[in-house]
Amino acid sequence: MELRHLQHFVAVAEDQHFTRAAERLMVSQSGLSASIRALERELQAPLFVRTTRSVTLTEAGRALLGEAERILAQVRAAHDAVAAVQGVLRGTLSLGTEQCIAGVHVARLLAGFRRQHPDVEIRLRQAGSGALAEEVAAGRLDLAFAVRTETDTDQLRSVPLTGEPMTVLCHPTHPLATAGAVMPEDLGGEAFVDFHPDWGRAASPTPPSPPRA
């Protein structure tokens, strides 16, 4: 059984799509399909139920997935142990980020990290702050750049990196247009064009400064 076959199998199981898995692995879709068929022949069992719209694991595929992940993790650990003796940092960094975070240039940070640690694989996930916090707490992400949405817990700790003022945009004839500083209680009963709730707009119950109209 070849390790690349297991790597290909896990990727398809995670993405539930051959094309997306092939793009992530940077292999051809035909090559990925051939790799999965070779693994199925070796195990003498179908691993996926394939339709035109989706790919799902069979019972045999579900049984293999945990073992394949364990084997690949052990291989990575072996590589990392040898690299550590040689003074080389290896492993995987699973990072989450909001689609727009003011004051944090994620691409620049990742480029600098890559230059310093070229042997570390970076896995990037974009989602709302609430979902990112849940994934960090569950251990699926190592860290995330997000809007703070809750207090620290045993599974989650936040470190302030930057901040930005909140601004109320309104029509020039609106009473708040000339109010100067606007407090949250001034906004009661107002209709808003707002972000999706998961964006984490209520990041801080005590804003560092009153919003400006």
mmCIF file of N, CA and C in Angstrom, residues 2-117:
data_model
loop_
_atom_site.group_PDB
_atom_site.id
_atom_site.type_symbol
_atom_site.label_atom_id
_atom_site.label_comp_id
_atom_site.label_asym_id
_atom_site.label_seq_id
_atom_site.Cartn_x
_atom_site.Cartn_y
_atom_site.Cartn_z
ATOM 1 N N GLU A 2 0.692 2.117 -0.962
ATOM 2 C CA GLU A 2 1.522 3.301 -1.082
ATOM 3 C C GLU A 2 0.931 4.459 -0.278
ATOM 4 N N LEU A 3 1.842 5.242 0.320
ATOM 5 C CA LEU A 3 1.385 6.380 1.117
ATOM 6 C C LEU A 3 0.603 7.375 0.272
ATOM 7 N N ARG A 4 1.022 7.568 -0.970
ATOM 8 C CA ARG A 4 0.326 8.559 -1.800
ATOM 9 C C ARG A 4 -1.111 8.134 -2.060
ATOM 10 N N HIS A 5 -1.364 6.817 -2.118
ATOM 11 C CA HIS A 5 -2.736 6.355 -2.283
ATOM 12 C C HIS A 5 -3.574 6.744 -1.069
ATOM 13 N N LEU A 6 -3.000 6.598 0.118
ATOM 14 C CA LEU A 6 -3.719 6.997 1.329
ATOM 15 C C LEU A 6 -3.917 8.504 1.379
ATOM 16 N N GLN A 7 -2.903 9.263 0.966
ATOM 17 C CA GLN A 7 -3.036 10.720 0.929
ATOM 18 C C GLN A 7 -4.149 11.136 -0.025
ATOM 19 N N HIS A 8 -4.199 10.505 -1.166
ATOM 20 C CA HIS A 8 -5.242 10.819 -2.139
ATOM 21 C C HIS A 8 -6.616 10.438 -1.600
ATOM 22 N N PHE A 9 -6.706 9.291 -0.962
ATOM 23 C CA PHE A 9 -7.976 8.837 -0.395
ATOM 24 C C PHE A 9 -8.489 9.809 0.658
ATOM 25 N N VAL A 10 -7.627 10.236 1.565
ATOM 26 C CA VAL A 10 -8.038 11.161 2.627
ATOM 27 C C VAL A 10 -8.475 12.496 2.035
ATOM 28 N N ALA A 11 -7.777 12.975 1.025
ATOM 29 C CA ALA A 11 -8.139 14.251 0.402
ATOM 30 C C ALA A 11 -9.529 14.187 -0.225
ATOM 31 N N VAL A 12 -9.824 13.108 -0.936
ATOM 32 C CA VAL A 12 -11.150 12.967 -1.544
ATOM 33 C C VAL A 12 -12.218 12.840 -0.457
ATOM 34 N N ALA A 13 -11.913 12.111 0.607
ATOM 35 C CA ALA A 13 -12.868 11.967 1.704
ATOM 36 C C ALA A 13 -13.155 13.311 2.367
ATOM 37 N N GLU A 14 -12.137 14.150 2.508
ATOM 38 C CA GLU A 14 -12.319 15.461 3.130
ATOM 39 C C GLU A 14 -13.101 16.409 2.232
ATOM 40 N N ASP A 15 -12.760 16.439 0.950
ATOM 41 C CA ASP A 15 -13.400 17.385 0.028
ATOM 42 C C ASP A 15 -14.714 16.865 -0.543
ATOM 43 N N GLN A 16 -14.908 15.541 -0.479
ATOM 44 C CA GLN A 16 -16.097 14.907 -1.057
ATOM 45 C C GLN A 16 -16.278 15.303 -2.529
ATOM 46 N N HIS A 17 -15.142 15.444 -3.203
ATOM 47 C CA HIS A 17 -15.185 15.888 -4.597
ATOM 48 C C HIS A 17 -13.818 15.597 -5.225
ATOM 49 N N PHE A 18 -13.808 14.887 -6.342
ATOM 50 C CA PHE A 18 -12.536 14.518 -6.960
ATOM 51 C C PHE A 18 -11.816 15.734 -7.541
ATOM 52 N N THR A 19 -12.558 16.632 -8.186
ATOM 53 C CA THR A 19 -11.914 17.787 -8.819
ATOM 54 C C THR A 19 -11.259 18.686 -7.788
ATOM 55 N N ARG A 20 -11.983 19.003 -6.703
ATOM 56 C CA ARG A 20 -11.414 19.867 -5.660
ATOM 57 C C ARG A 20 -10.215 19.207 -4.996
ATOM 58 N N ALA A 21 -10.317 17.905 -4.741
ATOM 59 C CA ALA A 21 -9.193 17.198 -4.121
ATOM 60 C C ALA A 21 -7.976 17.201 -5.043
ATOM 61 N N ALA A 22 -8.200 17.006 -6.334
ATOM 62 C CA ALA A 22 -7.088 17.009 -7.291
ATOM 63 C C ALA A 22 -6.426 18.381 -7.342
ATOM 64 N N GLU A 23 -7.229 19.442 -7.312
ATOM 65 C CA GLU A 23 -6.665 20.796 -7.322
ATOM 66 C C GLU A 23 -5.843 21.046 -6.068
ATOM 67 N N ARG A 24 -6.355 20.590 -4.927
ATOM 68 C CA ARG A 24 -5.624 20.805 -3.668
ATOM 69 C C ARG A 24 -4.313 20.026 -3.657
ATOM 70 N N LEU A 25 -4.343 18.825 -4.200
ATOM 71 C CA LEU A 25 -3.139 17.987 -4.221
ATOM 72 C C LEU A 25 -2.203 18.334 -5.375
ATOM 73 N N MET A 26 -2.709 19.182 -6.289
ATOM 74 C CA MET A 26 -1.939 19.563 -7.488
ATOM 75 C C MET A 26 -1.568 18.336 -8.318
ATOM 76 N N VAL A 27 -2.571 17.473 -8.536
ATOM 77 C CA VAL A 27 -2.422 16.323 -9.424
ATOM 78 C C VAL A 27 -3.577 16.361 -10.419
ATOM 79 N N SER A 28 -3.457 15.602 -11.492
ATOM 80 C CA SER A 28 -4.548 15.548 -12.463
ATOM 81 C C SER A 28 -5.706 14.740 -11.887
ATOM 82 N N GLN A 29 -6.924 15.067 -12.333
ATOM 83 C CA GLN A 29 -8.077 14.329 -11.836
ATOM 84 C C GLN A 29 -8.022 12.869 -12.271
ATOM 85 N N SER A 30 -7.537 12.626 -13.481
ATOM 86 C CA SER A 30 -7.423 11.242 -13.952
ATOM 87 C C SER A 30 -6.411 10.465 -13.117
ATOM 88 N N GLY A 31 -5.310 11.120 -12.751
ATOM 89 C CA GLY A 31 -4.316 10.466 -11.903
ATOM 90 C C GLY A 31 -4.855 10.168 -10.518
ATOM 91 N N LEU A 32 -5.655 11.102 -9.982
ATOM 92 C CA LEU A 32 -6.257 10.882 -8.665
ATOM 93 C C LEU A 32 -7.245 9.728 -8.716
ATOM 94 N N SER A 33 -8.064 9.692 -9.750
ATOM 95 C CA SER A 33 -9.029 8.598 -9.891
ATOM 96 C C SER A 33 -8.323 7.255 -10.016
ATOM 97 N N ALA A 34 -7.226 7.227 -10.774
ATOM 98 C CA ALA A 34 -6.464 5.982 -10.929
ATOM 99 C C ALA A 34 -5.872 5.538 -9.601
ATOM 100 N N SER A 35 -5.422 6.494 -8.793
ATOM 101 C CA SER A 35 -4.855 6.173 -7.487
ATOM 102 C C SER A 35 -5.908 5.555 -6.573
ATOM 103 N N ILE A 36 -7.117 6.118 -6.593
ATOM 104 C CA ILE A 36 -8.195 5.577 -5.757
ATOM 105 C C ILE A 36 -8.590 4.184 -6.239
ATOM 106 N N ARG A 37 -8.674 3.991 -7.546
ATOM 107 C CA ARG A 37 -9.015 2.664 -8.073
ATOM 108 C C ARG A 37 -7.959 1.632 -7.695
ATOM 109 N N ALA A 38 -6.687 2.026 -7.714
ATOM 110 C CA ALA A 38 -5.619 1.103 -7.323
ATOM 111 C C ALA A 38 -5.763 0.702 -5.860
ATOM 112 N N LEU A 39 -6.123 1.663 -5.011
ATOM 113 C CA LEU A 39 -6.308 1.362 -3.592
ATOM 114 C C LEU A 39 -7.512 0.449 -3.395
ATOM 115 N N GLU A 40 -8.586 0.690 -4.143
ATOM 116 C CA GLU A 40 -9.771 -0.164 -4.038
ATOM 117 C C GLU A 40 -9.459 -1.585 -4.503
ATOM 118 N N ARG A 41 -8.669 -1.711 -5.556
ATOM 119 C CA ARG A 41 -8.287 -3.060 -6.017
ATOM 120 C C ARG A 41 -7.457 -3.778 -4.961
ATOM 121 N N GLU A 42 -6.538 -3.057 -4.347
ATOM 122 C CA GLU A 42 -5.687 -3.686 -3.334
ATOM 123 C C GLU A 42 -6.504 -4.143 -2.132
ATOM 124 N N LEU A 43 -7.475 -3.321 -1.728
ATOM 125 C CA LEU A 43 -8.296 -3.653 -0.562
ATOM 126 C C LEU A 43 -9.488 -4.527 -0.925
ATOM 127 N N GLN A 44 -9.722 -4.685 -2.220
ATOM 128 C CA GLN A 44 -10.835 -5.496 -2.718
ATOM 129 C C GLN A 44 -12.167 -5.018 -2.149
ATOM 130 N N ALA A 45 -12.337 -3.692 -2.164
ATOM 131 C CA ALA A 45 -13.583 -3.108 -1.655
ATOM 132 C C ALA A 45 -13.746 -1.706 -2.229
ATOM 133 N N PRO A 46 -14.970 -1.327 -2.594
ATOM 134 C CA PRO A 46 -15.197 0.055 -3.035
ATOM 135 C C PRO A 46 -15.112 0.997 -1.834
ATOM 136 N N LEU A 47 -14.467 2.136 -2.021
ATOM 137 C CA LEU A 47 -14.279 3.088 -0.924
ATOM 138 C C LEU A 47 -15.211 4.287 -1.014
ATOM 139 N N PHE A 48 -15.719 4.566 -2.207
ATOM 140 C CA PHE A 48 -16.593 5.723 -2.403
ATOM 141 C C PHE A 48 -17.826 5.336 -3.210
ATOM 142 N N VAL A 49 -18.921 6.011 -2.904
ATOM 143 C CA VAL A 49 -20.111 5.973 -3.754
ATOM 144 C C VAL A 49 -20.051 7.220 -4.617
ATOM 145 N N ARG A 50 -19.928 7.049 -5.908
ATOM 146 C CA ARG A 50 -19.739 8.168 -6.822
ATOM 147 C C ARG A 50 -21.030 8.457 -7.573
ATOM 148 N N THR A 51 -21.453 9.719 -7.559
ATOM 149 C CA THR A 51 -22.557 10.180 -8.393
ATOM 150 C C THR A 51 -22.068 11.398 -9.167
ATOM 151 N N THR A 52 -22.914 11.927 -10.035
ATOM 152 C CA THR A 52 -22.516 13.105 -10.810
ATOM 153 C C THR A 52 -22.417 14.345 -9.941
ATOM 154 N N ARG A 53 -23.012 14.306 -8.743
ATOM 155 C CA ARG A 53 -23.038 15.499 -7.895
ATOM 156 C C ARG A 53 -22.200 15.383 -6.630
ATOM 157 N N SER A 54 -21.959 14.172 -6.179
ATOM 158 C CA SER A 54 -21.274 14.046 -4.892
ATOM 159 C C SER A 54 -20.467 12.762 -4.828
ATOM 160 N N VAL A 55 -19.591 12.732 -3.834
ATOM 161 C CA VAL A 55 -18.785 11.549 -3.542
ATOM 162 C C VAL A 55 -18.900 11.292 -2.046
ATOM 163 N N THR A 56 -19.368 10.124 -1.666
ATOM 164 C CA THR A 56 -19.508 9.786 -0.251
ATOM 165 C C THR A 56 -18.789 8.478 0.038
ATOM 166 N N LEU A 57 -18.396 8.311 1.292
ATOM 167 C CA LEU A 57 -17.678 7.111 1.700
ATOM 168 C C LEU A 57 -18.620 5.919 1.823
ATOM 169 N N THR A 58 -18.140 4.763 1.412
ATOM 170 C CA THR A 58 -18.843 3.520 1.697
ATOM 171 C C THR A 58 -18.518 3.095 3.131
ATOM 172 N N GLU A 59 -19.113 2.008 3.569
ATOM 173 C CA GLU A 59 -18.793 1.492 4.906
ATOM 174 C C GLU A 59 -17.312 1.134 4.995
ATOM 175 N N ALA A 60 -16.777 0.547 3.931
ATOM 176 C CA ALA A 60 -15.342 0.228 3.910
ATOM 177 C C ALA A 60 -14.506 1.500 3.926
ATOM 178 N N GLY A 61 -14.963 2.523 3.214
ATOM 179 C CA GLY A 61 -14.244 3.794 3.207
ATOM 180 C C GLY A 61 -14.208 4.443 4.574
ATOM 181 N N ARG A 62 -15.332 4.388 5.279
ATOM 182 C CA ARG A 62 -15.366 4.958 6.638
ATOM 183 C C ARG A 62 -14.438 4.196 7.570
ATOM 184 N N ALA A 63 -14.368 2.888 7.395
ATOM 185 C CA ALA A 63 -13.470 2.088 8.234
ATOM 186 C C ALA A 63 -12.012 2.426 7.950
ATOM 187 N N LEU A 64 -11.705 2.714 6.687
ATOM 188 C CA LEU A 64 -10.321 3.011 6.317
ATOM 189 C C LEU A 64 -9.902 4.416 6.728
ATOM 190 N N LEU A 65 -10.829 5.372 6.734
ATOM 191 C CA LEU A 65 -10.464 6.775 6.907
ATOM 192 C C LEU A 65 -9.680 7.020 8.194
ATOM 193 N N GLY A 66 -10.174 6.524 9.315
ATOM 194 C CA GLY A 66 -9.479 6.750 10.579
ATOM 195 C C GLY A 66 -8.085 6.147 10.591
ATOM 196 N N GLU A 67 -7.962 4.943 10.033
ATOM 197 C CA GLU A 67 -6.656 4.290 9.989
ATOM 198 C C GLU A 67 -5.702 5.029 9.053
ATOM 199 N N ALA A 68 -6.223 5.495 7.924
ATOM 200 C CA ALA A 68 -5.379 6.232 6.977
ATOM 201 C C ALA A 68 -4.879 7.528 7.599
ATOM 202 N N GLU A 69 -5.758 8.235 8.293
ATOM 203 C CA GLU A 69 -5.351 9.476 8.955
ATOM 204 C C GLU A 69 -4.289 9.198 10.019
ATOM 205 N N ARG A 70 -4.466 8.099 10.757
ATOM 206 C CA ARG A 70 -3.494 7.745 11.803
ATOM 207 C C ARG A 70 -2.135 7.419 11.183
ATOM 208 N N ILE A 71 -2.131 6.660 10.097
ATOM 209 C CA ILE A 71 -0.869 6.299 9.437
ATOM 210 C C ILE A 71 -0.161 7.539 8.910
ATOM 211 N N LEU A 72 -0.897 8.418 8.252
ATOM 212 C CA LEU A 72 -0.287 9.627 7.698
ATOM 213 C C LEU A 72 0.229 10.540 8.803
ATOM 214 N N ALA A 73 -0.493 10.589 9.924
ATOM 215 C CA ALA A 73 -0.027 11.399 11.054
ATOM 216 C C ALA A 73 1.272 10.836 11.623
ATOM 217 N N GLN A 74 1.380 9.509 11.690
ATOM 218 C CA GLN A 74 2.605 8.891 12.193
ATOM 219 C C GLN A 74 3.779 9.142 11.250
ATOM 220 N N VAL A 75 3.509 9.126 9.953
ATOM 221 C CA VAL A 75 4.575 9.415 8.981
ATOM 222 C C VAL A 75 5.047 10.856 9.139
ATOM 223 N N ARG A 76 4.094 11.788 9.283
ATOM 224 C CA ARG A 76 4.478 13.194 9.487
ATOM 225 C C ARG A 76 5.268 13.361 10.772
ATOM 226 N N ALA A 77 4.834 12.657 11.829
ATOM 227 C CA ALA A 77 5.544 12.746 13.107
ATOM 228 C C ALA A 77 6.970 12.226 12.982
ATOM 229 N N ALA A 78 7.159 11.161 12.214
ATOM 230 C CA ALA A 78 8.508 10.622 12.011
ATOM 231 C C ALA A 78 9.390 11.624 11.277
ATOM 232 N N HIS A 79 8.846 12.240 10.237
ATOM 233 C CA HIS A 79 9.596 13.271 9.507
ATOM 234 C C HIS A 79 9.927 14.443 10.426
ATOM 235 N N ASP A 80 8.939 14.856 11.227
ATOM 236 C CA ASP A 80 9.138 16.010 12.109
ATOM 237 C C ASP A 80 10.198 15.725 13.165
ATOM 238 N N ALA A 81 10.215 14.480 13.681
ATOM 239 C CA ALA A 81 11.189 14.128 14.712
ATOM 240 C C ALA A 81 12.609 14.210 14.167
ATOM 241 N N VAL A 82 12.812 13.700 12.971
ATOM 242 C CA VAL A 82 14.143 13.770 12.359
ATOM 243 C C VAL A 82 14.507 15.213 12.036
ATOM 244 N N ALA A 83 13.527 15.975 11.527
ATOM 245 C CA ALA A 83 13.790 17.374 11.190
ATOM 246 C C ALA A 83 14.138 18.184 12.430
ATOM 247 N N ALA A 84 13.478 17.869 13.562
ATOM 248 C CA ALA A 84 13.750 18.603 14.800
ATOM 249 C C ALA A 84 15.184 18.393 15.261
ATOM 250 N N VAL A 85 15.687 17.169 15.111
ATOM 251 C CA VAL A 85 17.078 16.894 15.475
ATOM 252 C C VAL A 85 18.028 17.714 14.610
ATOM 253 N N GLN A 86 17.624 17.946 13.375
ATOM 254 C CA GLN A 86 18.460 18.708 12.446
ATOM 255 C C GLN A 86 18.206 20.211 12.535
ATOM 256 N N GLY A 87 17.338 20.615 13.448
ATOM 257 C CA GLY A 87 17.062 22.037 13.624
ATOM 258 C C GLY A 87 16.113 22.621 12.604
ATOM 259 N N VAL A 88 15.319 21.779 11.942
ATOM 260 C CA VAL A 88 14.373 22.244 10.926
ATOM 261 C C VAL A 88 12.959 22.110 11.473
ATOM 262 N N LEU A 89 12.182 23.193 11.383
ATOM 263 C CA LEU A 89 10.798 23.164 11.834
ATOM 264 C C LEU A 89 9.921 22.602 10.728
ATOM 265 N N ARG A 90 9.159 21.544 11.061
ATOM 266 C CA ARG A 90 8.261 20.932 10.096
ATOM 267 C C ARG A 90 6.917 20.719 10.758
ATOM 268 N N GLY A 91 5.952 20.342 9.959
ATOM 269 C CA GLY A 91 4.625 20.086 10.489
ATOM 270 C C GLY A 91 3.576 20.815 9.676
ATOM 271 N N THR A 92 2.411 20.982 10.289
ATOM 272 C CA THR A 92 1.287 21.630 9.625
ATOM 273 C C THR A 92 0.737 22.731 10.511
ATOM 274 N N LEU A 93 0.486 23.895 9.931
ATOM 275 C CA LEU A 93 -0.154 25.007 10.626
ATOM 276 C C LEU A 93 -1.535 25.200 10.018
ATOM 277 N N SER A 94 -2.563 24.940 10.815
ATOM 278 C CA SER A 94 -3.942 25.132 10.359
ATOM 279 C C SER A 94 -4.418 26.489 10.857
ATOM 280 N N LEU A 95 -4.640 27.405 9.922
ATOM 281 C CA LEU A 95 -4.931 28.797 10.253
ATOM 282 C C LEU A 95 -6.282 29.196 9.692
ATOM 283 N N GLY A 96 -7.073 29.867 10.513
ATOM 284 C CA GLY A 96 -8.351 30.404 10.062
ATOM 285 C C GLY A 96 -8.303 31.916 10.022
ATOM 286 N N THR A 97 -9.121 32.506 9.158
ATOM 287 C CA THR A 97 -9.160 33.961 9.079
ATOM 288 C C THR A 97 -10.512 34.436 8.576
ATOM 289 N N GLU A 98 -10.924 35.595 9.062
ATOM 290 C CA GLU A 98 -12.078 36.287 8.500
ATOM 291 C C GLU A 98 -11.743 36.721 7.075
ATOM 292 N N GLN A 99 -12.760 37.015 6.297
ATOM 293 C CA GLN A 99 -12.511 37.488 4.938
ATOM 294 C C GLN A 99 -11.896 38.880 4.936
ATOM 295 N N CYS A 100 -12.200 39.683 5.932
ATOM 296 C CA CYS A 100 -11.604 41.026 6.008
ATOM 297 C C CYS A 100 -11.297 41.340 7.471
ATOM 298 N N ILE A 101 -10.026 41.498 7.770
ATOM 299 C CA ILE A 101 -9.578 41.845 9.114
ATOM 300 C C ILE A 101 -8.711 43.088 9.005
ATOM 301 N N ALA A 102 -9.183 44.188 9.568
ATOM 302 C CA ALA A 102 -8.421 45.436 9.493
ATOM 303 C C ALA A 102 -7.172 45.336 10.359
ATOM 304 N N GLY A 103 -6.059 45.828 9.837
ATOM 305 C CA GLY A 103 -4.833 45.895 10.621
ATOM 306 C C GLY A 103 -4.005 44.634 10.621
ATOM 307 N N VAL A 104 -4.494 43.548 10.019
ATOM 308 C CA VAL A 104 -3.741 42.288 9.952
ATOM 309 C C VAL A 104 -3.597 41.906 8.484
ATOM 310 N N HIS A 105 -2.387 41.990 7.958
ATOM 311 C CA HIS A 105 -2.122 41.647 6.558
ATOM 312 C C HIS A 105 -1.752 40.167 6.514
ATOM 313 N N VAL A 106 -2.778 39.319 6.361
ATOM 314 C CA VAL A 106 -2.576 37.876 6.454
ATOM 315 C C VAL A 106 -1.609 37.375 5.385
ATOM 316 N N ALA A 107 -1.766 37.836 4.157
ATOM 317 C CA ALA A 107 -0.894 37.358 3.075
ATOM 318 C C ALA A 107 0.566 37.686 3.361
ATOM 319 N N ARG A 108 0.823 38.877 3.869
ATOM 320 C CA ARG A 108 2.205 39.273 4.174
ATOM 321 C C ARG A 108 2.768 38.422 5.313
ATOM 322 N N LEU A 109 1.949 38.166 6.334
ATOM 323 C CA LEU A 109 2.402 37.336 7.453
ATOM 324 C C LEU A 109 2.726 35.917 6.988
ATOM 325 N N LEU A 110 1.858 35.366 6.148
ATOM 326 C CA LEU A 110 2.088 34.003 5.658
ATOM 327 C C LEU A 110 3.325 33.934 4.770
ATOM 328 N N ALA A 111 3.540 34.963 3.966
ATOM 329 C CA ALA A 111 4.731 34.980 3.110
ATOM 330 C C ALA A 111 6.002 35.009 3.953
ATOM 331 N N GLY A 112 6.008 35.815 5.018
ATOM 332 C CA GLY A 112 7.167 35.865 5.904
ATOM 333 C C GLY A 112 7.385 34.556 6.636
ATOM 334 N N PHE A 113 6.282 33.940 7.088
ATOM 335 C CA PHE A 113 6.387 32.650 7.780
ATOM 336 C C PHE A 113 6.927 31.584 6.836
ATOM 337 N N ARG A 114 6.461 31.618 5.592
ATOM 338 C CA ARG A 114 6.911 30.628 4.614
ATOM 339 C C ARG A 114 8.405 30.758 4.332
ATOM 340 N N ARG A 115 8.889 31.986 4.282
ATOM 341 C CA ARG A 115 10.326 32.184 4.049
ATOM 342 C C ARG A 115 11.151 31.625 5.209
ATOM 343 N N GLN A 116 10.672 31.800 6.436
ATOM 344 C CA GLN A 116 11.412 31.327 7.607
ATOM 345 C C GLN A 116 11.276 29.824 7.808
ATOM 346 N N HIS A 117 10.103 29.285 7.460
ATOM 347 C CA HIS A 117 9.837 27.866 7.724
ATOM 348 C C HIS A 117 9.248 27.214 6.467
#
